[in-house]
Amino acid sequence: MKRIAIVEDDPNIQQIVSAYLEKSNFETTVLDSAEEGLELHVSNPPDMWILDIMLPGMDGYDFCKKIREVSDVPIIIISAKDDDIDKILGLELGSDDYLTKPFSPGELVARVKRLFKRVNHVSQHQSIQEKDIHIHNLKVDVIERRVFWQHDEIDLTSKEFDMIVLLAKYPNRAFSREELLSRVWGDDYFGSDRAVDDLIKRLRKKLPNIPLETVWGYGYRFKVDEGS
């Protein structure tokens, strides 16, 4: 049974969302603040977050950003903020979907199911890889999903790993942001290609010397010198 954490300070919305999700055979955990959410992420992370933006203390945007830095767990934002700029910001910070209040609980459940289905499909598709990758200082154990740089193991999120595998399997090939978004996040991802830039930025931080080259105005490639 998938477990969904609901970070929402309105008791009525907590009750309605939790009831509809549990009726659809999901387990729910209800939290009043982002700070409680961070504690749950450390102690017993859920399979999905449903997140309000306007929260006491840390807001939903900052919470989403912190979770996305360390995890690819699906995030759906539910918010009364309905301006396009708010939706774009939420998606660019790493949420997978954005639903404006007031909303139909049935629609939320449908989006939850669709998102789980997409995540499972992408995961199954990307788990089928031919062989390990070894280029200079980079070694990728595809079966065990482990990455080593100069013999040190590097802790990557699922999408960071998938991005490294895709780029390193085709050295020197330039991938557009749109293609990377489609192949790593899935064809029905709701966000913008800014997610690709943010993920590459995290990879460069974790692997400072890895040859991830920006192809300006287009995308990225794993650069390998000719004859190497």
Short mmCIF file of C-alpha atoms in Angstrom, two decimals:
data_model
loop_
_atom_site.label_atom_id
_atom_site.label_comp_id
_atom_site.label_asym_id
_atom_site.label_seq_id
_atom_site.Cartn_x
_atom_site.Cartn_y
_atom_site.Cartn_z
CA MET A 1 0.00 0.00 0.00
CA LYS A 2 1.40 3.39 -1.03
CA ARG A 3 1.72 5.94 1.78
CA ILE A 4 1.01 9.60 1.10
CA ALA A 5 1.97 12.45 3.42
CA ILE A 6 -0.43 15.42 3.40
CA VAL A 7 1.23 18.67 4.54
CA GLU A 8 -1.71 21.03 5.06
CA ASP A 9 -2.72 23.22 8.02
CA ASP A 10 -6.46 23.40 7.19
CA PRO A 11 -8.23 20.63 9.21
CA ASN A 12 -11.16 20.45 6.77
CA ILE A 13 -8.91 19.90 3.76
CA GLN A 14 -6.81 17.43 5.76
CA GLN A 15 -9.91 15.38 6.55
CA ILE A 16 -11.39 15.44 3.05
CA VAL A 17 -8.14 14.62 1.20
CA SER A 18 -7.20 11.89 3.67
CA ALA A 19 -10.68 10.31 3.48
CA TYR A 20 -10.74 10.23 -0.33
CA LEU A 21 -7.22 8.79 -0.57
CA GLU A 22 -7.88 6.11 2.05
CA LYS A 23 -11.10 5.18 0.24
CA SER A 24 -8.87 4.52 -2.81
CA ASN A 25 -6.62 2.22 -0.75
CA PHE A 26 -3.81 4.65 0.01
CA GLU A 27 -2.36 5.04 3.50
CA THR A 28 -2.13 8.66 4.66
CA THR A 29 -0.15 10.66 7.20
CA VAL A 30 -1.40 14.16 7.98
CA LEU A 31 1.03 16.92 9.02
CA ASP A 32 0.38 20.55 9.96
CA SER A 33 3.72 22.07 8.95
CA ALA A 34 6.72 21.72 6.65
CA GLU A 35 8.95 21.27 9.68
CA GLU A 36 6.98 18.15 10.64
CA GLY A 37 7.34 17.03 7.04
CA LEU A 38 11.13 17.28 7.17
CA GLU A 39 11.16 15.19 10.34
CA LEU A 40 9.02 12.55 8.62
CA HIS A 41 11.30 12.57 5.59
CA VAL A 42 14.22 11.64 7.83
CA SER A 43 12.44 9.07 9.98
CA ASN A 44 9.98 7.39 7.62
CA PRO A 45 9.70 9.01 4.16
CA PRO A 46 6.38 8.56 2.31
CA ASP A 47 5.85 7.43 -1.28
CA MET A 48 4.33 10.79 -2.22
CA TRP A 49 3.83 14.28 -0.78
CA ILE A 50 0.67 16.38 -1.14
CA LEU A 51 1.73 19.86 -0.17
CA ASP A 52 0.09 23.21 0.53
CA ILE A 53 2.09 26.38 -0.18
CA MET A 54 0.82 28.68 2.58
CA LEU A 55 1.99 26.98 5.76
CA PRO A 56 3.00 28.27 9.20
CA GLY A 57 6.77 28.61 9.44
CA MET A 58 8.54 27.23 6.37
CA ASP A 59 6.38 27.57 3.26
CA GLY A 60 5.66 24.86 0.74
CA TYR A 61 8.09 26.22 -1.85
CA ASP A 62 11.08 25.92 0.50
CA PHE A 63 9.93 22.48 1.64
CA CYS A 64 9.60 21.29 -1.97
CA LYS A 65 13.09 22.58 -2.77
CA LYS A 66 14.64 20.83 0.25
CA ILE A 67 12.97 17.51 -0.54
CA ARG A 68 13.93 17.69 -4.20
CA GLU A 69 17.60 18.22 -3.33
CA VAL A 70 17.77 14.74 -1.79
CA SER A 71 14.87 12.75 -3.21
CA ASP A 72 12.81 12.22 -6.36
CA VAL A 73 9.66 11.21 -4.45
CA PRO A 74 6.54 12.52 -6.26
CA ILE A 75 5.16 15.86 -5.03
CA ILE A 76 1.73 17.36 -5.78
CA ILE A 77 1.13 20.95 -4.72
CA ILE A 78 -2.40 22.03 -3.73
CA SER A 79 -2.71 25.77 -3.27
CA ALA A 80 -5.09 28.74 -3.33
CA LYS A 81 -2.38 30.64 -5.23
CA ASP A 82 -3.66 30.33 -8.79
CA ASP A 83 -1.48 32.78 -10.73
CA ASP A 84 0.57 31.26 -13.52
CA ILE A 85 3.80 32.48 -11.90
CA ASP A 86 2.98 30.52 -8.73
CA LYS A 87 2.30 27.35 -10.71
CA ILE A 88 5.49 27.77 -12.73
CA LEU A 89 7.54 28.36 -9.59
CA GLY A 90 6.12 25.25 -7.93
CA LEU A 91 6.87 23.09 -10.95
CA GLU A 92 10.34 24.52 -11.44
CA LEU A 93 11.20 23.85 -7.80
CA GLY A 94 10.51 20.19 -8.48
CA SER A 95 6.83 19.44 -7.92
CA ASP A 96 5.25 16.98 -10.35
CA ASP A 97 1.79 18.54 -10.44
CA TYR A 98 -0.05 21.64 -9.21
CA LEU A 99 -3.73 21.72 -8.30
CA THR A 100 -5.53 24.98 -7.48
CA LYS A 101 -7.98 25.28 -4.58
CA PRO A 102 -10.87 24.75 -4.53
CA PHE A 103 -10.46 21.41 -6.26
CA SER A 104 -12.39 18.19 -6.67
CA PRO A 105 -11.09 15.49 -4.29
CA GLY A 106 -11.88 12.97 -7.00
CA GLU A 107 -9.62 14.84 -9.44
CA LEU A 108 -6.81 14.85 -6.87
CA VAL A 109 -7.12 11.08 -6.42
CA ALA A 110 -7.05 10.63 -10.21
CA ARG A 111 -3.87 12.70 -10.45
CA VAL A 112 -2.28 10.73 -7.61
CA LYS A 113 -3.00 7.46 -9.41
CA ARG A 114 -1.75 8.81 -12.72
CA LEU A 115 1.47 10.07 -11.14
CA PHE A 116 2.18 6.75 -9.43
CA LYS A 117 1.51 4.97 -12.73
CA ARG A 118 3.92 7.25 -14.59
CA VAL A 119 6.65 6.90 -11.96
CA ASN A 120 6.34 3.11 -12.04
CA HIS A 121 6.45 3.04 -15.84
CA VAL A 122 9.54 5.24 -16.05
CA SER A 123 11.29 3.25 -13.32
CA GLN A 124 10.60 -0.08 -15.05
CA HIS A 125 11.68 1.26 -18.43
CA GLN A 126 14.94 2.69 -17.14
CA SER A 127 15.83 -0.36 -15.04
CA ILE A 128 16.46 -2.35 -18.24
CA GLN A 129 20.05 -1.47 -19.08
CA GLU A 130 22.59 -3.44 -21.12
CA LYS A 131 25.77 -3.25 -19.06
CA ASP A 132 27.83 -1.26 -16.60
CA ILE A 133 29.51 1.96 -17.68
CA HIS A 134 33.17 2.75 -17.11
CA ILE A 135 34.61 5.97 -18.57
CA HIS A 136 37.83 7.31 -17.07
CA ASN A 137 37.08 8.17 -13.42
CA LEU A 138 33.37 7.34 -13.69
CA LYS A 139 32.03 3.87 -13.00
CA VAL A 140 28.31 3.09 -12.99
CA ASP A 141 26.99 -0.22 -11.66
CA VAL A 142 23.70 -0.28 -13.54
CA ILE A 143 22.21 -3.34 -11.83
CA GLU A 144 22.87 -2.13 -8.28
CA ARG A 145 22.31 1.53 -9.28
CA ARG A 146 25.58 2.71 -7.73
CA VAL A 147 27.91 5.42 -9.03
CA PHE A 148 31.63 5.73 -8.32
CA TRP A 149 33.88 8.69 -9.11
CA GLN A 150 37.63 8.19 -8.63
CA HIS A 151 36.78 5.03 -6.62
CA ASP A 152 34.55 6.97 -4.18
CA GLU A 153 30.88 6.06 -4.15
CA ILE A 154 28.59 9.05 -4.77
CA ASP A 155 25.10 9.17 -3.31
CA LEU A 156 22.64 10.14 -6.08
CA THR A 157 18.88 10.41 -6.23
CA SER A 158 17.01 8.18 -8.67
CA LYS A 159 16.69 10.85 -11.37
CA GLU A 160 20.32 11.96 -10.93
CA PHE A 161 21.34 8.36 -11.52
CA ASP A 162 19.11 8.02 -14.58
CA MET A 163 20.53 11.24 -16.04
CA ILE A 164 24.14 10.05 -15.57
CA VAL A 165 23.36 6.69 -17.18
CA LEU A 166 21.65 8.29 -20.17
CA LEU A 167 24.39 10.85 -20.86
CA ALA A 168 27.32 8.50 -20.19
CA LYS A 169 25.89 5.75 -22.40
CA TYR A 170 26.14 8.13 -25.36
CA PRO A 171 29.38 10.12 -24.82
CA ASN A 172 29.69 13.30 -26.89
CA ARG A 173 26.08 13.11 -28.04
CA ALA A 174 24.19 16.34 -27.37
CA PHE A 175 20.73 15.84 -25.83
CA SER A 176 18.18 18.63 -25.93
CA ARG A 177 16.52 19.65 -22.68
CA GLU A 178 13.20 18.44 -24.07
CA GLU A 179 14.60 14.97 -24.82
CA LEU A 180 16.25 14.70 -21.41
CA LEU A 181 13.00 15.74 -19.76
CA SER A 182 11.06 13.12 -21.71
CA ARG A 183 13.53 10.28 -21.14
CA VAL A 184 14.26 10.91 -17.47
CA TRP A 185 10.94 12.30 -16.18
CA GLY A 186 8.55 10.67 -18.66
CA ASP A 187 6.44 11.94 -21.55
CA ASP A 188 3.59 13.20 -19.37
CA TYR A 189 5.67 15.23 -16.91
CA PHE A 190 3.85 18.48 -16.10
CA GLY A 191 6.84 20.73 -15.38
CA SER A 192 9.19 22.77 -17.55
CA ASP A 193 12.67 21.93 -18.82
CA ARG A 194 14.06 24.05 -15.98
CA ALA A 195 14.00 20.78 -14.03
CA VAL A 196 16.81 19.51 -16.29
CA ASP A 197 19.02 22.50 -15.49
CA ASP A 198 18.42 22.11 -11.77
CA LEU A 199 19.29 18.40 -11.87
CA ILE A 200 22.49 19.03 -13.86
CA LYS A 201 23.43 21.70 -11.32
CA ARG A 202 23.05 19.15 -8.49
CA LEU A 203 25.14 16.60 -10.38
CA ARG A 204 27.93 19.10 -10.92
CA LYS A 205 27.89 19.90 -7.22
CA LYS A 206 28.15 16.23 -6.24
CA LEU A 207 30.66 15.43 -9.02
CA PRO A 208 32.68 18.65 -9.46
CA ASN A 209 35.02 17.30 -12.16
CA ILE A 210 32.59 15.25 -14.20
CA PRO A 211 32.60 16.36 -17.88
CA LEU A 212 28.96 17.41 -18.18
CA GLU A 213 29.13 20.03 -20.90
CA THR A 214 26.48 22.63 -21.60
CA VAL A 215 25.45 22.92 -25.25
CA TRP A 216 24.29 26.53 -25.16
CA GLY A 217 20.73 27.10 -26.28
CA TYR A 218 20.15 23.36 -26.65
CA GLY A 219 21.00 21.02 -23.80
CA TYR A 220 23.85 18.90 -22.41
CA ARG A 221 26.32 16.14 -23.24
CA PHE A 222 28.89 13.95 -21.52
CA LYS A 223 32.14 15.18 -23.08
CA VAL A 224 34.86 12.62 -23.81
CA ASP A 225 38.03 13.56 -25.72
CA GLU A 226 38.65 11.80 -29.01
CA GLY A 227 40.90 8.78 -28.62
CA SER A 228 40.25 8.48 -24.87
#
